[in-house]
Short mmCIF file of C-alpha atoms in Angstrom, two decimals:
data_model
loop_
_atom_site.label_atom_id
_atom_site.label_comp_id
_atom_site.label_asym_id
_atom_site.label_seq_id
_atom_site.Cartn_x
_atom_site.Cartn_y
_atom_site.Cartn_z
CA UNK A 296 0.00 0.00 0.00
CA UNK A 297 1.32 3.67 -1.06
CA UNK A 298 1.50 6.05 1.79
CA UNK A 299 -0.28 9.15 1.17
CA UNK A 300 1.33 12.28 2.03
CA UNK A 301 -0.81 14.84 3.99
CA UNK A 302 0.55 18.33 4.29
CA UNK A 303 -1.53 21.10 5.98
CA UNK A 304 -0.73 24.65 6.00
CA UNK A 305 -2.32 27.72 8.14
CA UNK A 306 -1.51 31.24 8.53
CA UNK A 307 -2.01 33.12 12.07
CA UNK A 308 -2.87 36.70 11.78
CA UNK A 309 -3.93 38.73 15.12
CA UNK A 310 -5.54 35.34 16.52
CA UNK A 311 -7.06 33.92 13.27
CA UNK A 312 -6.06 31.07 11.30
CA UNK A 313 -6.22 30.56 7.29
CA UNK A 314 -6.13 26.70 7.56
CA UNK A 315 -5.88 24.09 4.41
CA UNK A 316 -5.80 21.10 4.10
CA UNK A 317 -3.46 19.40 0.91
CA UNK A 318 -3.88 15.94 0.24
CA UNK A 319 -1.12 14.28 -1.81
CA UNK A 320 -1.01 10.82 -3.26
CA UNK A 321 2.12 8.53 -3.95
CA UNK A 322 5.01 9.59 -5.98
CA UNK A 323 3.24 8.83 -9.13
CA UNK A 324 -0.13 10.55 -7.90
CA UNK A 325 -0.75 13.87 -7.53
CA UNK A 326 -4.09 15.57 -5.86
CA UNK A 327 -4.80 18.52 -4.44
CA UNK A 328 -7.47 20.21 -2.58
CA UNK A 329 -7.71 23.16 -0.27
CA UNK A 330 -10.37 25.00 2.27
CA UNK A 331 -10.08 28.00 3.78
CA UNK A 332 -11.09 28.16 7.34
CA UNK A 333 -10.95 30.41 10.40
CA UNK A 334 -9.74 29.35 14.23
CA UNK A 335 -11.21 31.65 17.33
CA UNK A 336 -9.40 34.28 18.78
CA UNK A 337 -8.33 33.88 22.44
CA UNK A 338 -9.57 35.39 25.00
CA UNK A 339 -12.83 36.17 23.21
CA UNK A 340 -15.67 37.75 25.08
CA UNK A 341 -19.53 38.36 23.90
CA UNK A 342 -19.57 35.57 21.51
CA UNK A 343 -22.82 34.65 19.79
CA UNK A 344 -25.20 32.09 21.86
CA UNK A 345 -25.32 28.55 20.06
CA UNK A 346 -27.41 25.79 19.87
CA UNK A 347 -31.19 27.84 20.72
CA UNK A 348 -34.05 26.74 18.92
CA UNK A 349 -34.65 29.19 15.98
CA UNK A 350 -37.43 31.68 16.61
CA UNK A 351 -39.28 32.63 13.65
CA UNK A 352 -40.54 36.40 13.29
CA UNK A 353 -43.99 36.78 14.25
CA UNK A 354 -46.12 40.06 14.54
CA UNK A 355 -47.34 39.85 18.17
CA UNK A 356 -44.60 38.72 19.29
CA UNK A 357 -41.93 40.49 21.98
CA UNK A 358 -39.43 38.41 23.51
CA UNK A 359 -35.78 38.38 24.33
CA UNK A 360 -33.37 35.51 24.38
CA UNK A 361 -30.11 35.10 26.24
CA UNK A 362 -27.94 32.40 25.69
CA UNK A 363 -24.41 31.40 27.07
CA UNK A 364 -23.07 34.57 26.05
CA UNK A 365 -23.54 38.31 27.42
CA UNK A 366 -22.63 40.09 24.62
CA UNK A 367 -25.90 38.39 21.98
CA UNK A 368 -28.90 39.57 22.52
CA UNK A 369 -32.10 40.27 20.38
CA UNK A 370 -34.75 42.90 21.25
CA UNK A 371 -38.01 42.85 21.12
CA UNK A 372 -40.25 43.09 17.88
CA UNK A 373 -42.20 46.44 17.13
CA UNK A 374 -44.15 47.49 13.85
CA UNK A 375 -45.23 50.63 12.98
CA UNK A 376 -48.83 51.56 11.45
CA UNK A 377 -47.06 53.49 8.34
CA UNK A 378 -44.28 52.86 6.48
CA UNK A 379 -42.49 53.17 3.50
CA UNK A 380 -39.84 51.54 0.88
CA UNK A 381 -36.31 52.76 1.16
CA UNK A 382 -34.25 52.60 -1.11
CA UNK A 383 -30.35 51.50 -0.17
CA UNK A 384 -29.10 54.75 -0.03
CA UNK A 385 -32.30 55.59 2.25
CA UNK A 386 -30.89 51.77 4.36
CA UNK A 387 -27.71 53.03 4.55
CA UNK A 388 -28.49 55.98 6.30
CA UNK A 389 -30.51 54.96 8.83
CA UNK A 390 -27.20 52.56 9.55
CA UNK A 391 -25.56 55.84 10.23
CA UNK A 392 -28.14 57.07 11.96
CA UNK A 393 -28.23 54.62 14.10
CA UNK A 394 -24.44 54.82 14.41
CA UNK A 395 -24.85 58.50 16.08
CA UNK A 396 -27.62 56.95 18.29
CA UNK A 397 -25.26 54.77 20.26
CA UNK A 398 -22.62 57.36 20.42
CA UNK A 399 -25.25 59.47 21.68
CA UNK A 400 -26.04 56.59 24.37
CA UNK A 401 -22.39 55.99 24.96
CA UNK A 402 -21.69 59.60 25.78
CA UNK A 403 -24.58 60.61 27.23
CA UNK A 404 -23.76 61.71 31.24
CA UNK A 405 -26.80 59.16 32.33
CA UNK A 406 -24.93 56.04 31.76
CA UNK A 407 -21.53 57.35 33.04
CA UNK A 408 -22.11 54.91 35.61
CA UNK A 409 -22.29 52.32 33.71
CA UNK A 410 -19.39 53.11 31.95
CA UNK A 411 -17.17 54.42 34.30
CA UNK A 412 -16.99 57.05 32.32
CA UNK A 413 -14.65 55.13 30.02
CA UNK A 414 -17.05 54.63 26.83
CA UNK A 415 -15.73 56.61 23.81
CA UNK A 416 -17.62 56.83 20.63
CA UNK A 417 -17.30 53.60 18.35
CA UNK A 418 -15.62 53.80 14.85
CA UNK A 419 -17.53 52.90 12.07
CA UNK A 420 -16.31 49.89 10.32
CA UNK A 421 -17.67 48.87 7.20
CA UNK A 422 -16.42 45.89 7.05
CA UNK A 423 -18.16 44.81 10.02
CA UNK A 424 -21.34 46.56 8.59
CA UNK A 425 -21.06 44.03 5.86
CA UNK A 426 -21.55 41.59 7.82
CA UNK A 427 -24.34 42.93 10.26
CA UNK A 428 -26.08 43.16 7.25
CA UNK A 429 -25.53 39.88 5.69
CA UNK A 430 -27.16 38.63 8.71
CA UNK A 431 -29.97 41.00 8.76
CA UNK A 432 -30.50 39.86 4.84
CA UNK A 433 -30.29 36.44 5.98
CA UNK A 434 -32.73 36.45 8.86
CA UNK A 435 -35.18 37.95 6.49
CA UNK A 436 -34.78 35.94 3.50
CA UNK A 437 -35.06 32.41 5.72
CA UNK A 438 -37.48 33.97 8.54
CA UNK A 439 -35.60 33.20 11.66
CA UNK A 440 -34.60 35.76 14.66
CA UNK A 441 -31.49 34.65 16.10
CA UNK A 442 -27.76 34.83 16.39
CA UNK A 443 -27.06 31.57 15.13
CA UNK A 444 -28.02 30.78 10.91
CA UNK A 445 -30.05 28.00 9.99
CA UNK A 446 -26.67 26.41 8.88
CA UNK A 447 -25.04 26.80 12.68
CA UNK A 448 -23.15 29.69 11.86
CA UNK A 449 -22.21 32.00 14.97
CA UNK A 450 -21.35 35.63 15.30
CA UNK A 451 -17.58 34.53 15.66
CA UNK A 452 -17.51 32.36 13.00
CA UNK A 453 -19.44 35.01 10.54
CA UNK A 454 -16.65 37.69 11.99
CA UNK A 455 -13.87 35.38 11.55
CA UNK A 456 -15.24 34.25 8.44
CA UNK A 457 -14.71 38.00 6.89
CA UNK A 458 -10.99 37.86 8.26
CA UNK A 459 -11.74 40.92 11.04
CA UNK A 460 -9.35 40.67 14.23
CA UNK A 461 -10.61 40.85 17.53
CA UNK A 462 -10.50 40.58 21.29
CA UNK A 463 -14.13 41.04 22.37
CA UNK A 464 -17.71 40.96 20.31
CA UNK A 465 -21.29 41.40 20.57
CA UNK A 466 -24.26 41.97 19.14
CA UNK A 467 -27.36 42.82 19.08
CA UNK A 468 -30.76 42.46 16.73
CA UNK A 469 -33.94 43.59 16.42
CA UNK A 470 -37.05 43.89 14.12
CA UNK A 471 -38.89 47.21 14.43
CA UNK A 472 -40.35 50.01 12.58
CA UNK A 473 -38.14 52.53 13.23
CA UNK A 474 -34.02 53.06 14.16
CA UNK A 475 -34.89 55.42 16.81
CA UNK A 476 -37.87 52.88 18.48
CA UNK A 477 -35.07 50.02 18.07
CA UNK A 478 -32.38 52.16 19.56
CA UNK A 479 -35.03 53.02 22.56
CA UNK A 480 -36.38 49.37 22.87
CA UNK A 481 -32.50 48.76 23.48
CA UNK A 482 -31.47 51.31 26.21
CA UNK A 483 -35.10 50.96 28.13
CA UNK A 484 -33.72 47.72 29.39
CA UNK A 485 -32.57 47.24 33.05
CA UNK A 486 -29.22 48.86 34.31
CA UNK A 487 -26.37 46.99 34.65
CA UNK A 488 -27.65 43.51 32.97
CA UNK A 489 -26.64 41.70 30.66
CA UNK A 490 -28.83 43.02 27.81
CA UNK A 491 -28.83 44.98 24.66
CA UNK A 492 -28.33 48.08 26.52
CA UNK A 493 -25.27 46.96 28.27
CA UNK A 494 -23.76 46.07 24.36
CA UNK A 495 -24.02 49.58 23.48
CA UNK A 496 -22.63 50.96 26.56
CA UNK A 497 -19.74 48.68 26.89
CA UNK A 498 -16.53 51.12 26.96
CA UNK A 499 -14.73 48.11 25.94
CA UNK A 500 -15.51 48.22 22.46
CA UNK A 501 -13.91 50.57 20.01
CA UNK A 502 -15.82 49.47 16.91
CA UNK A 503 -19.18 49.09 15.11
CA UNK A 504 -20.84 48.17 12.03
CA UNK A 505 -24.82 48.29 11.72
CA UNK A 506 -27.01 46.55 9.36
CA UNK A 507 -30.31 47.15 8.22
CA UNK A 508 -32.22 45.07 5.78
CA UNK A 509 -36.49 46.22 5.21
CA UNK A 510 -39.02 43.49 4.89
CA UNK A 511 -41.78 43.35 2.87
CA UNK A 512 -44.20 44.64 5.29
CA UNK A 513 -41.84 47.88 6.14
CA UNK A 514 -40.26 46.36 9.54
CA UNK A 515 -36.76 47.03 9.41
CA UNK A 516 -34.49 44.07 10.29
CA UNK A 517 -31.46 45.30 12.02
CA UNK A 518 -28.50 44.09 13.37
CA UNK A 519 -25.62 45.81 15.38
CA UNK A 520 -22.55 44.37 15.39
CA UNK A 521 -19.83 45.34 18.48
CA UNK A 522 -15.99 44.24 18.59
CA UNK A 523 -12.66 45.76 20.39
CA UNK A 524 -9.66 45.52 18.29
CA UNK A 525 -6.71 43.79 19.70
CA UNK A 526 -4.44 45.52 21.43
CA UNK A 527 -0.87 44.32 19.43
CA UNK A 528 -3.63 44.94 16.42
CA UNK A 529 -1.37 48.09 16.50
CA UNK A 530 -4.63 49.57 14.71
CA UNK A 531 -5.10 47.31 11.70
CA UNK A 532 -8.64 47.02 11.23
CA UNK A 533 -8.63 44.13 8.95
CA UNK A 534 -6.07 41.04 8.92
CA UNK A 535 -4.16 39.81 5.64
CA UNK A 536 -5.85 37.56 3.55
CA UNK A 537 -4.13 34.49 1.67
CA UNK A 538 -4.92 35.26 -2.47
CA UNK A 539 -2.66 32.46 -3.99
CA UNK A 540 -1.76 29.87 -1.70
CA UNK A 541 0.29 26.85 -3.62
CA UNK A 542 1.05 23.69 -1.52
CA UNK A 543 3.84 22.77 -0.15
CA UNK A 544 5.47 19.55 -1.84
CA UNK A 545 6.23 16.63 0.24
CA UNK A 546 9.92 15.61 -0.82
CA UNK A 547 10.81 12.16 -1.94
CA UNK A 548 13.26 12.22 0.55
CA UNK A 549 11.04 12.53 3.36
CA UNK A 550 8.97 10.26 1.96
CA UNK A 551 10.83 7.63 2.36
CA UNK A 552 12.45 8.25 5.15
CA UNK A 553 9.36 8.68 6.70
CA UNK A 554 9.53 12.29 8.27
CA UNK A 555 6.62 13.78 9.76
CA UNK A 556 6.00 17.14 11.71
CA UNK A 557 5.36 20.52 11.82
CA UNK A 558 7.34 23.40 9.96
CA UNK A 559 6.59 27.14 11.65
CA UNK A 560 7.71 30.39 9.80
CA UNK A 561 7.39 34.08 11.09
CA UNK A 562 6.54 35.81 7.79
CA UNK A 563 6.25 39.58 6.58
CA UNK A 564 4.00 40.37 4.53
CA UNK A 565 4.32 43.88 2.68
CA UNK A 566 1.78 46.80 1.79
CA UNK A 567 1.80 45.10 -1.37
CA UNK A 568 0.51 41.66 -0.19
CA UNK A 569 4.15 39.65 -1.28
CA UNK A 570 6.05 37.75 1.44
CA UNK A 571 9.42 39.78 2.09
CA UNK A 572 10.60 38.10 5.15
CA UNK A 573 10.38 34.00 6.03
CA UNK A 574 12.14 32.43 9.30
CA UNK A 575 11.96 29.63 10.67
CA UNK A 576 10.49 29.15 14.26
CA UNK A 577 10.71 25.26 14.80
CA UNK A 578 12.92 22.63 14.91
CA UNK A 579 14.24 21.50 11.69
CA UNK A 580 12.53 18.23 10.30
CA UNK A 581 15.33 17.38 7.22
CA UNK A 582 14.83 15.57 4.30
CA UNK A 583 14.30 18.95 2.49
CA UNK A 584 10.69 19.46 4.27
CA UNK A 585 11.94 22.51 6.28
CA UNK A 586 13.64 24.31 2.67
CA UNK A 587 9.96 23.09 0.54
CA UNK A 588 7.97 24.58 3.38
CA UNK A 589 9.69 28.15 3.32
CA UNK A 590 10.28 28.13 -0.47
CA UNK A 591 6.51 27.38 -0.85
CA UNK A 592 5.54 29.93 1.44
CA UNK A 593 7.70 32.76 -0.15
CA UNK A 594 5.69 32.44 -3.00
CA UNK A 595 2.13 32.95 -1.32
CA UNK A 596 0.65 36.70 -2.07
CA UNK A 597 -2.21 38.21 0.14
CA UNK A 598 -4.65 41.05 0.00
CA UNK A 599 -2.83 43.41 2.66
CA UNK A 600 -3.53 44.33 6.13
CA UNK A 601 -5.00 47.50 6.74
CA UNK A 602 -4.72 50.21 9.25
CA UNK A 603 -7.85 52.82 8.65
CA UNK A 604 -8.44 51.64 5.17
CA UNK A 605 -4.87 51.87 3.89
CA UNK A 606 -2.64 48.94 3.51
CA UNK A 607 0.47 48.16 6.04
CA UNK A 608 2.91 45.99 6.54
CA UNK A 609 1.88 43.05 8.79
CA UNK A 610 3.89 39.93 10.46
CA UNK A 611 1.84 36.26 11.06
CA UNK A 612 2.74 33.00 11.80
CA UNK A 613 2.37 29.95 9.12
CA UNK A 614 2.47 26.14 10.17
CA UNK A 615 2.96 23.52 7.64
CA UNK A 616 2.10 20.05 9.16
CA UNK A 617 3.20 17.44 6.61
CA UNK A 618 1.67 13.49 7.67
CA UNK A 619 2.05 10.22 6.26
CA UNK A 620 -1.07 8.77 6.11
CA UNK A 621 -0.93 4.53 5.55
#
């Protein structure tokens, strides 16, 4: 029986992981496949709550679910009498309307207890509003009410999923007639729970990104979406993304020698997306593994990291795991 060489590759960014897997037949085979995929940050606080029942939209209905998160919560369900079409010009600016609400809230000397004092108003990040409202769009299109997708998907894995960094998340959704009822349904919650209202007041978070989607009877389907960039972020608002990622070859040499392990490399990664700087971090495995893995690697481009929009330099960590499998 031929062995089959297994080789898997990942890039760490900020706390994420790029991860693919690359499947390679006998020396007279050759296959490939690859998947990108995300890992969780450490450390990660307000994540979305998992495995509730999905709650469909209903008209009557108010209601509020918490699950084994703080920072996911969903408001209670208002329509009004009148309403009317927007356009998505008209959608995106009630997202920044909304936006100025919860700096409003944030800033506003009522809550200073419940800040501290500490809140500061959020950025806007539209990458994050991209998602927000691919959730809004999807809660409307397959009629559920929840954090979690009909196919399992979380708030961390949807954030992760779009390649944002971060140390802390929450969010928050609604379906109601108007931003400003939403944004009151929100802060008219208790003090000092673990609500909607305490999402907008966190002074943790430095970011936000609000989606708003309109169904067909005029409710608007909105969700906010909260994070706190990491700290050694040094400001990059979005992590580098892998564009052309070839696999690494497993050598002959290796093969039959049987070598398997794991080959780390601290790489730079230019304004420009090219790999600039590759150094290994592990122990050598030989048999040419360790100069296939970095060669590889040197090759890889990536859509940039960016700091406010414009592209930056950005160091990460990529593993190559290379297996026999019998």
């Amino acid at each position: 029986m031929k062995a089959i060489a297994l080789c898997r590759s990942a890039v760490v960014f900020a706390g994420f992981l790029w991860a693919a897997t690359i499947a390679g037949a006998g020396p007279d085979q050759a296959q490939t496949s690859s998947k990108p995929d995300a890992a969780t940050p450490p450390q990660a606080e307000g994540q979305a709550a998992q495995n509730r029942p999905k709650k469909k939209p209903d008209k009557s209905d108010a209601w509020h679910h918490f699950g084994e998160s703080d920072g996911a919560s969903v408001a209670g369900q208002s329509h009004s009498g009148v309403w009317h079409r927007f356009g998505p010009n008209r959608l995106a600016d009630l997202e920044r309307q909304m936006w100025a609400l919860i700096n409003r809230d944030r800033l506003d000397p009522a809550t200073s207890a419940e800040t501290g004092g500490r809140a500061q108003p959020l950025r806007w990040n539209e990458e994050l509003a991209a998602v927000a409202r691919a959730h809004s769009r999807n809660m409307l299109e397959q009629q559920f009410f929840d954090h979690v997708d009909p196919e399992g998907r979380t708030l961390s894995a949807r954030i992760k999923a779009a390649g944002i960094p971060w140390r802390a998340l929450g969010e928050n959704i609604a379906i109601n007639g108007t931003v400003p009822g939403a944004e009151a349904t929100f802060m008219n919650e208790p003090r000092f729970q673990n609500n909607h209202r305490a999402n907008i007041l966190n002074a943790n978070y430095t970011d936000v990104g609000i989606g708003i989607v309109q169904g067909p009877n005029g409710s608007l389907y909105i969700t906010q979406d909260f994070l706190a960039i990491p700290a050694n972020g040094g400001g990059v608002t979005s992590a580098p993304r892998p564009t052309y990622r070839p696999d690494p070859g497993y050598t002959p040499a290796a093969k039959k020698a049987k070598i398997e392990g794991e080959v780390a490399l601290s790489i730079v990664i230019d304004a420009q997306g090219n790999v600039t700087e590759v150094k290994q971090t592990s122990v050598p495995l030989g048999e040419g593994l360790d100069e296939s893995a970095a060669a590889t690697v040197r090759n890889w481009k990536f859509e940039p990291a960016r700091r406010d929009g414009v592209p930056v330099a950005a160091k990460t960590l990529v593993k190559i795991t290379f297996k026999l499998l019998r």
